[in-house]
């Protein structure tokens, strides 16, 4: 029986941040390009803040281990101990 999927916010922020990081990164690049073309300093600053947000999401995902990730990890560890049967580890 598979583990139930997490809520969308938990998935995007903690377990699989790549779609959110890529979207924020792309948005930052577009804002930087438009800001440079229009010589708009505010768009440049907004691009930097958006890129920093993408980095923050990656650091958050790296630093936090959700309960679901713990369950999956421990299950794989348990199954790994049963392949060549190690009764002491099980």
CSV table of N, CA, C and O in Angstrom, one decimal:
chain,number,residue,atom,x,y,z
A,1,UNK,N,0.8,-1.2,0.0
A,1,UNK,CA,0.0,0.0,0.0
A,1,UNK,C,0.9,1.2,0.0
A,1,UNK,O,1.7,1.4,0.9
A,2,UNK,N,0.8,2.1,-1.0
A,2,UNK,CA,1.6,3.3,-1.1
A,2,UNK,C,1.2,4.3,0.0
A,2,UNK,O,0.1,4.3,0.5
A,3,UNK,N,2.2,5.1,0.3
A,3,UNK,CA,2.0,6.2,1.3
A,3,UNK,C,1.1,7.3,0.6
A,3,UNK,O,1.3,7.6,-0.6
A,4,UNK,N,0.2,7.8,1.3
A,4,UNK,CA,-0.7,8.8,0.7
A,4,UNK,C,0.1,10.1,0.3
A,4,UNK,O,1.1,10.5,1.0
A,5,UNK,N,-0.3,10.7,-0.8
A,5,UNK,CA,0.4,11.9,-1.2
A,5,UNK,C,0.2,13.1,-0.3
A,5,UNK,O,-0.8,13.2,0.4
A,6,UNK,N,1.3,13.9,-0.2
A,6,UNK,CA,1.2,15.1,0.7
A,6,UNK,C,0.3,16.2,0.1
A,6,UNK,O,0.0,16.2,-1.1
A,7,UNK,N,0.0,17.2,0.9
A,7,UNK,CA,-0.7,18.3,0.4
A,7,UNK,C,0.2,19.0,-0.7
A,7,UNK,O,1.4,18.9,-0.6
A,8,UNK,N,-0.4,19.8,-1.6
A,8,UNK,CA,0.3,20.4,-2.6
A,8,UNK,C,1.4,21.4,-2.1
A,8,UNK,O,2.5,21.4,-2.6
A,9,UNK,N,1.1,22.2,-1.1
A,9,UNK,CA,2.1,23.1,-0.6
A,9,UNK,C,3.2,22.4,0.0
A,9,UNK,O,4.4,22.8,-0.2
A,10,UNK,N,3.0,21.3,0.7
A,10,UNK,CA,4.1,20.5,1.3
A,10,UNK,C,5.0,19.9,0.2
A,10,UNK,O,6.2,19.8,0.3
A,11,UNK,N,4.3,19.4,-0.8
A,11,UNK,CA,5.1,18.8,-1.9
A,11,UNK,C,5.9,19.8,-2.6
A,11,UNK,O,7.1,19.5,-2.9
A,12,UNK,N,5.4,21.0,-2.9
A,12,UNK,CA,6.1,22.0,-3.7
A,12,UNK,C,7.2,22.7,-2.9
A,12,UNK,O,8.2,23.1,-3.4
A,13,UNK,N,7.0,22.8,-1.6
A,13,UNK,CA,8.0,23.5,-0.7
A,13,UNK,C,9.0,22.5,-0.1
A,13,UNK,O,10.2,22.9,0.0
A,14,UNK,N,8.7,21.3,0.2
A,14,UNK,CA,9.5,20.4,1.0
A,14,UNK,C,10.0,19.2,0.3
A,14,UNK,O,11.2,18.8,0.4
A,15,UNK,N,9.2,18.5,-0.5
A,15,UNK,CA,9.5,17.2,-1.1
A,15,UNK,C,10.0,17.3,-2.5
A,15,UNK,O,11.0,16.6,-2.9
A,16,UNK,N,9.4,18.1,-3.3
A,16,UNK,CA,9.8,18.2,-4.7
A,16,UNK,C,9.7,19.7,-5.1
A,16,UNK,O,8.8,20.1,-5.8
A,17,UNK,N,10.7,20.5,-4.7
A,17,UNK,CA,10.7,21.9,-5.0
A,17,UNK,C,11.0,22.3,-6.4
A,17,UNK,O,10.9,23.5,-6.7
A,18,UNK,N,11.5,21.4,-7.2
A,18,UNK,CA,12.0,21.8,-8.5
A,18,UNK,C,11.0,22.6,-9.4
A,18,UNK,O,11.4,23.6,-10.0
A,19,UNK,N,9.7,22.2,-9.5
A,19,UNK,CA,8.8,23.0,-10.3
A,19,UNK,C,8.7,24.5,-9.8
A,19,UNK,O,8.7,25.4,-10.6
A,20,UNK,N,8.6,24.6,-8.5
A,20,UNK,CA,8.5,26.0,-7.9
A,20,UNK,C,9.8,26.8,-8.1
A,20,UNK,O,9.8,27.9,-8.5
A,21,UNK,N,11.0,26.1,-7.9
A,21,UNK,CA,12.3,26.7,-8.1
A,21,UNK,C,12.5,27.2,-9.5
A,21,UNK,O,12.9,28.3,-9.8
A,22,UNK,N,12.1,26.3,-10.5
A,22,UNK,CA,12.3,26.6,-11.9
A,22,UNK,C,11.4,27.7,-12.3
A,22,UNK,O,11.8,28.6,-13.0
A,23,UNK,N,10.1,27.7,-11.8
A,23,UNK,CA,9.2,28.8,-12.1
A,23,UNK,C,9.7,30.2,-11.5
A,23,UNK,O,9.7,31.2,-12.2
A,24,UNK,N,10.2,30.2,-10.3
A,24,UNK,CA,10.7,31.4,-9.7
A,24,UNK,C,12.0,31.8,-10.4
A,24,UNK,O,12.2,33.0,-10.7
A,25,UNK,N,12.8,30.9,-10.8
A,25,UNK,CA,14.0,31.3,-11.5
A,25,UNK,C,13.7,31.8,-12.9
A,25,UNK,O,14.3,32.9,-13.3
A,26,UNK,N,12.8,31.2,-13.6
A,26,UNK,CA,12.4,31.7,-14.9
A,26,UNK,C,11.8,33.1,-14.8
A,26,UNK,O,12.1,34.0,-15.6
A,27,UNK,N,11.0,33.3,-13.8
A,27,UNK,CA,10.3,34.6,-13.6
A,27,UNK,C,11.4,35.7,-13.2
A,27,UNK,O,11.3,36.8,-13.7
A,28,UNK,N,12.4,35.3,-12.5
A,28,UNK,CA,13.5,36.2,-12.1
A,28,UNK,C,14.2,36.6,-13.3
A,28,UNK,O,14.6,37.8,-13.5
A,29,UNK,N,14.5,35.7,-14.2
A,29,UNK,CA,15.3,36.0,-15.5
A,29,UNK,C,14.5,36.9,-16.3
A,29,UNK,O,15.0,37.9,-16.9
A,30,UNK,N,13.2,36.7,-16.5
A,30,UNK,CA,12.3,37.5,-17.3
A,30,UNK,C,12.3,38.9,-16.7
A,30,UNK,O,12.4,39.9,-17.5
A,31,UNK,N,12.1,39.0,-15.4
A,31,UNK,CA,12.0,40.3,-14.8
A,31,UNK,C,13.3,41.1,-14.9
A,31,UNK,O,13.3,42.3,-15.2
A,32,UNK,N,14.4,40.4,-14.8
A,32,UNK,CA,15.7,41.0,-15.0
A,32,UNK,C,15.9,41.5,-16.4
A,32,UNK,O,16.4,42.6,-16.6
A,33,UNK,N,15.5,40.7,-17.4
A,33,UNK,CA,15.7,41.1,-18.8
A,33,UNK,C,14.8,42.3,-19.1
A,33,UNK,O,15.3,43.3,-19.7
A,34,UNK,N,13.6,42.3,-18.7
A,34,UNK,CA,12.7,43.4,-18.9
A,34,UNK,C,13.1,44.6,-18.2
A,34,UNK,O,13.1,45.8,-18.7
A,35,UNK,N,13.5,44.5,-16.9
A,35,UNK,CA,14.0,45.6,-16.1
A,35,UNK,C,15.3,46.2,-16.8
A,35,UNK,O,15.4,47.5,-16.8
A,36,UNK,N,16.1,45.4,-17.3
A,36,UNK,CA,17.4,45.9,-17.9
A,36,UNK,C,17.0,46.7,-19.2
A,36,UNK,O,17.5,47.7,-19.5
A,37,UNK,N,16.1,46.1,-20.0
A,37,UNK,CA,15.7,46.7,-21.3
A,37,UNK,C,15.0,48.0,-21.1
A,37,UNK,O,15.2,49.0,-21.8
A,38,UNK,N,14.1,48.1,-20.0
A,38,UNK,CA,13.4,49.3,-19.7
A,38,UNK,C,14.2,50.3,-18.8
A,38,UNK,O,13.7,51.3,-18.5
A,39,UNK,N,15.3,49.8,-18.3
A,39,UNK,CA,16.1,50.5,-17.4
A,39,UNK,C,15.3,50.9,-16.1
A,39,UNK,O,15.3,52.0,-15.6
A,40,UNK,N,14.6,49.8,-15.7
A,40,UNK,CA,13.7,50.0,-14.5
A,40,UNK,C,14.4,49.3,-13.3
A,40,UNK,O,14.5,48.0,-13.3
A,41,UNK,N,14.9,50.0,-12.4
A,41,UNK,CA,15.7,49.5,-11.2
A,41,UNK,C,14.8,48.6,-10.4
A,41,UNK,O,15.2,47.6,-9.8
A,42,UNK,N,13.5,49.0,-10.2
A,42,UNK,CA,12.6,48.2,-9.4
A,42,UNK,C,12.4,46.7,-9.9
A,42,UNK,O,12.4,45.8,-9.1
A,43,UNK,N,12.4,46.6,-11.2
A,43,UNK,CA,12.3,45.2,-11.7
A,43,UNK,C,13.5,44.4,-11.5
A,43,UNK,O,13.5,43.2,-11.3
A,44,UNK,N,14.7,45.1,-11.5
A,44,UNK,CA,15.9,44.4,-11.2
A,44,UNK,C,16.0,44.0,-9.8
A,44,UNK,O,16.4,42.8,-9.5
A,45,UNK,N,15.5,44.8,-8.9
A,45,UNK,CA,15.5,44.4,-7.5
A,45,UNK,C,14.5,43.3,-7.2
A,45,UNK,O,14.7,42.3,-6.5
A,46,UNK,N,13.3,43.4,-7.9
A,46,UNK,CA,12.3,42.3,-7.8
A,46,UNK,C,12.9,41.0,-8.3
A,46,UNK,O,12.6,39.9,-7.8
A,47,UNK,N,13.7,41.1,-9.4
A,47,UNK,CA,14.3,39.8,-9.9
A,47,UNK,C,15.2,39.2,-8.9
A,47,UNK,O,15.3,38.0,-8.7
A,48,UNK,N,16.0,40.1,-8.2
A,48,UNK,CA,17.0,39.6,-7.2
A,48,UNK,C,16.2,38.9,-6.1
A,48,UNK,O,16.6,37.9,-5.6
A,49,UNK,N,15.1,39.6,-5.6
A,49,UNK,CA,14.3,39.0,-4.5
A,49,UNK,C,13.7,37.7,-4.9
A,49,UNK,O,13.6,36.8,-4.1
A,50,UNK,N,13.2,37.6,-6.2
A,50,UNK,CA,12.6,36.4,-6.7
A,50,UNK,C,13.6,35.3,-6.7
A,50,UNK,O,13.3,34.1,-6.4
A,51,UNK,N,14.8,35.6,-7.2
A,51,UNK,CA,15.9,34.6,-7.3
A,51,UNK,C,16.3,34.1,-5.9
A,51,UNK,O,16.5,32.9,-5.6
A,52,UNK,N,16.3,35.1,-4.9
A,52,UNK,CA,16.6,34.7,-3.5
A,52,UNK,C,15.5,33.8,-3.0
A,52,UNK,O,15.8,32.9,-2.2
A,53,UNK,N,14.3,34.1,-3.4
A,53,UNK,CA,13.2,33.2,-2.9
A,53,UNK,C,13.3,31.8,-3.5
A,53,UNK,O,13.1,30.8,-2.7
A,54,UNK,N,13.8,31.6,-4.7
A,54,UNK,CA,14.1,30.3,-5.3
A,54,UNK,C,15.1,29.6,-4.5
A,54,UNK,O,15.0,28.4,-4.2
A,55,UNK,N,16.2,30.3,-4.1
A,55,UNK,CA,17.3,29.7,-3.3
A,55,UNK,C,16.7,29.3,-1.9
A,55,UNK,O,17.1,28.3,-1.4
A,56,UNK,N,15.9,30.2,-1.3
A,56,UNK,CA,15.3,29.9,0.0
A,56,UNK,C,14.5,28.6,-0.1
A,56,UNK,O,14.5,27.8,0.9
A,57,UNK,N,13.7,28.4,-1.1
A,57,UNK,CA,12.9,27.2,-1.2
A,57,UNK,C,13.8,26.0,-1.3
A,57,UNK,O,13.5,25.0,-0.7
A,58,UNK,N,14.9,26.1,-2.0
A,58,UNK,CA,15.8,24.9,-2.1
A,58,UNK,C,16.4,24.6,-0.8
A,58,UNK,O,16.5,23.5,-0.4
A,59,UNK,N,16.9,25.7,0.0
A,59,UNK,CA,17.5,25.4,1.3
A,59,UNK,C,16.4,24.8,2.2
A,59,UNK,O,16.7,23.9,3.0
A,60,UNK,N,15.2,25.3,2.2
A,60,UNK,CA,14.1,24.8,3.0
A,60,UNK,C,13.9,23.3,2.7
A,60,UNK,O,13.8,22.5,3.6
A,61,UNK,N,13.8,23.0,1.4
A,61,UNK,CA,13.6,21.6,1.1
A,61,UNK,C,14.7,20.7,1.5
A,61,UNK,O,14.5,19.5,1.9
A,62,UNK,N,15.9,21.2,1.4
A,62,UNK,CA,17.1,20.4,1.8
A,62,UNK,C,17.1,20.2,3.4
A,62,UNK,O,17.5,19.2,3.9
A,63,UNK,N,16.7,21.3,4.1
A,63,UNK,CA,16.9,21.2,5.6
A,63,UNK,C,15.8,20.5,6.3
A,63,UNK,O,16.0,20.0,7.4
A,64,UNK,N,14.6,20.4,5.7
A,64,UNK,CA,13.4,19.8,6.4
A,64,UNK,C,13.1,18.4,5.8
A,64,UNK,O,13.0,18.2,4.6
A,65,UNK,N,13.0,17.5,6.7
A,65,UNK,CA,12.6,16.1,6.3
A,65,UNK,C,11.1,15.9,6.8
A,65,UNK,O,10.9,15.9,8.1
A,66,UNK,N,10.2,15.7,5.9
A,66,UNK,CA,8.8,15.6,6.3
A,66,UNK,C,8.6,14.2,6.9
A,66,UNK,O,9.4,13.3,6.8
A,67,UNK,N,7.4,14.0,7.6
A,67,UNK,CA,7.1,12.7,8.2
A,67,UNK,C,7.0,11.7,7.1
A,67,UNK,O,7.4,10.5,7.2
A,68,UNK,N,6.4,12.1,5.9
A,68,UNK,CA,6.3,11.1,4.8
A,68,UNK,C,7.6,10.7,4.3
A,68,UNK,O,7.8,9.5,4.0
A,69,UNK,N,8.6,11.6,4.2
A,69,UNK,CA,9.9,11.2,3.8
A,69,UNK,C,10.6,10.3,4.8
A,69,UNK,O,11.3,9.3,4.4
A,70,UNK,N,10.4,10.5,6.1
A,70,UNK,CA,10.9,9.6,7.1
A,70,UNK,C,10.3,8.2,7.0
A,70,UNK,O,11.1,7.2,7.1
A,71,UNK,N,9.0,8.1,6.8
A,71,UNK,CA,8.4,6.8,6.7
A,71,UNK,C,8.9,6.1,5.4
A,71,UNK,O,9.3,4.9,5.5
A,72,UNK,N,9.0,6.7,4.3
A,72,UNK,CA,9.6,6.1,3.1
A,72,UNK,C,11.0,5.7,3.3
A,72,UNK,O,11.4,4.5,2.9
A,73,UNK,N,11.8,6.5,3.9
A,73,UNK,CA,13.2,6.2,4.2
A,73,UNK,C,13.4,5.0,5.1
A,73,UNK,O,14.1,4.0,4.8
A,74,UNK,N,12.6,5.0,6.2
A,74,UNK,CA,12.7,3.9,7.1
A,74,UNK,C,12.1,2.6,6.6
A,74,UNK,O,12.7,1.5,6.9
A,75,UNK,N,11.1,2.7,5.7
A,75,UNK,CA,10.6,1.5,5.1
A,75,UNK,C,11.6,0.9,4.1
A,75,UNK,O,11.9,-0.4,4.1
A,76,UNK,N,12.3,1.7,3.3
A,76,UNK,CA,13.4,1.2,2.4
A,76,UNK,C,14.5,0.6,3.3
A,76,UNK,O,15.1,-0.4,2.9
A,77,UNK,N,14.8,1.2,4.4
A,77,UNK,CA,15.9,0.7,5.2
A,77,UNK,C,15.5,-0.7,5.8
A,77,UNK,O,16.3,-1.6,5.8
A,78,UNK,N,14.3,-0.8,6.2
A,78,UNK,CA,13.8,-2.1,6.7
A,78,UNK,C,13.8,-3.2,5.6
A,78,UNK,O,14.3,-4.3,5.9
A,79,UNK,N,13.3,-2.8,4.4
A,79,UNK,CA,13.4,-3.8,3.3
A,79,UNK,C,14.8,-4.1,3.0
A,79,UNK,O,15.1,-5.3,2.7
A,80,UNK,N,15.7,-3.2,3.0
A,80,UNK,CA,17.1,-3.4,2.8
A,80,UNK,C,17.7,-4.4,3.7
A,80,UNK,O,18.6,-5.2,3.3
A,81,UNK,N,17.3,-4.4,5.0
A,81,UNK,CA,17.8,-5.4,5.9
A,81,UNK,C,17.2,-6.8,5.8
A,81,UNK,O,17.7,-7.7,6.3
A,82,UNK,N,16.1,-6.9,5.0
A,82,UNK,CA,15.5,-8.2,4.9
A,82,UNK,C,16.0,-8.9,3.6
A,82,UNK,O,15.8,-10.1,3.5
A,83,UNK,N,16.6,-8.2,2.7
A,83,UNK,CA,17.0,-8.8,1.4
A,83,UNK,C,18.1,-9.9,1.7
A,83,UNK,O,17.9,-11.1,1.5
A,84,UNK,N,19.3,-9.5,2.2
A,84,UNK,CA,20.1,-10.6,2.8
A,84,UNK,C,19.7,-10.6,4.3
A,84,UNK,O,20.0,-9.6,5.0
A,85,UNK,N,19.0,-11.5,4.7
A,85,UNK,CA,18.3,-11.5,6.0
A,85,UNK,C,19.3,-11.2,7.2
A,85,UNK,O,20.2,-12.0,7.4
A,86,UNK,N,19.1,-10.1,7.8
A,86,UNK,CA,19.9,-9.6,8.9
A,86,UNK,C,19.0,-9.5,10.1
A,86,UNK,O,18.5,-8.4,10.3
A,87,UNK,N,18.9,-10.5,10.9
A,87,UNK,CA,17.9,-10.5,12.0
A,87,UNK,C,18.3,-9.5,13.1
A,87,UNK,O,17.4,-8.9,13.7
A,88,UNK,N,19.6,-9.3,13.3
A,88,UNK,CA,19.9,-8.3,14.3
A,88,UNK,C,19.5,-6.9,13.9
A,88,UNK,O,19.1,-6.1,14.8
A,89,UNK,N,19.6,-6.5,12.7
A,89,UNK,CA,19.3,-5.2,12.2
A,89,UNK,C,17.7,-5.0,12.2
A,89,UNK,O,17.2,-3.9,12.4
A,90,UNK,N,17.0,-6.1,11.8
A,90,UNK,CA,15.6,-6.0,11.7
A,90,UNK,C,15.0,-5.9,13.1
A,90,UNK,O,14.2,-5.1,13.4
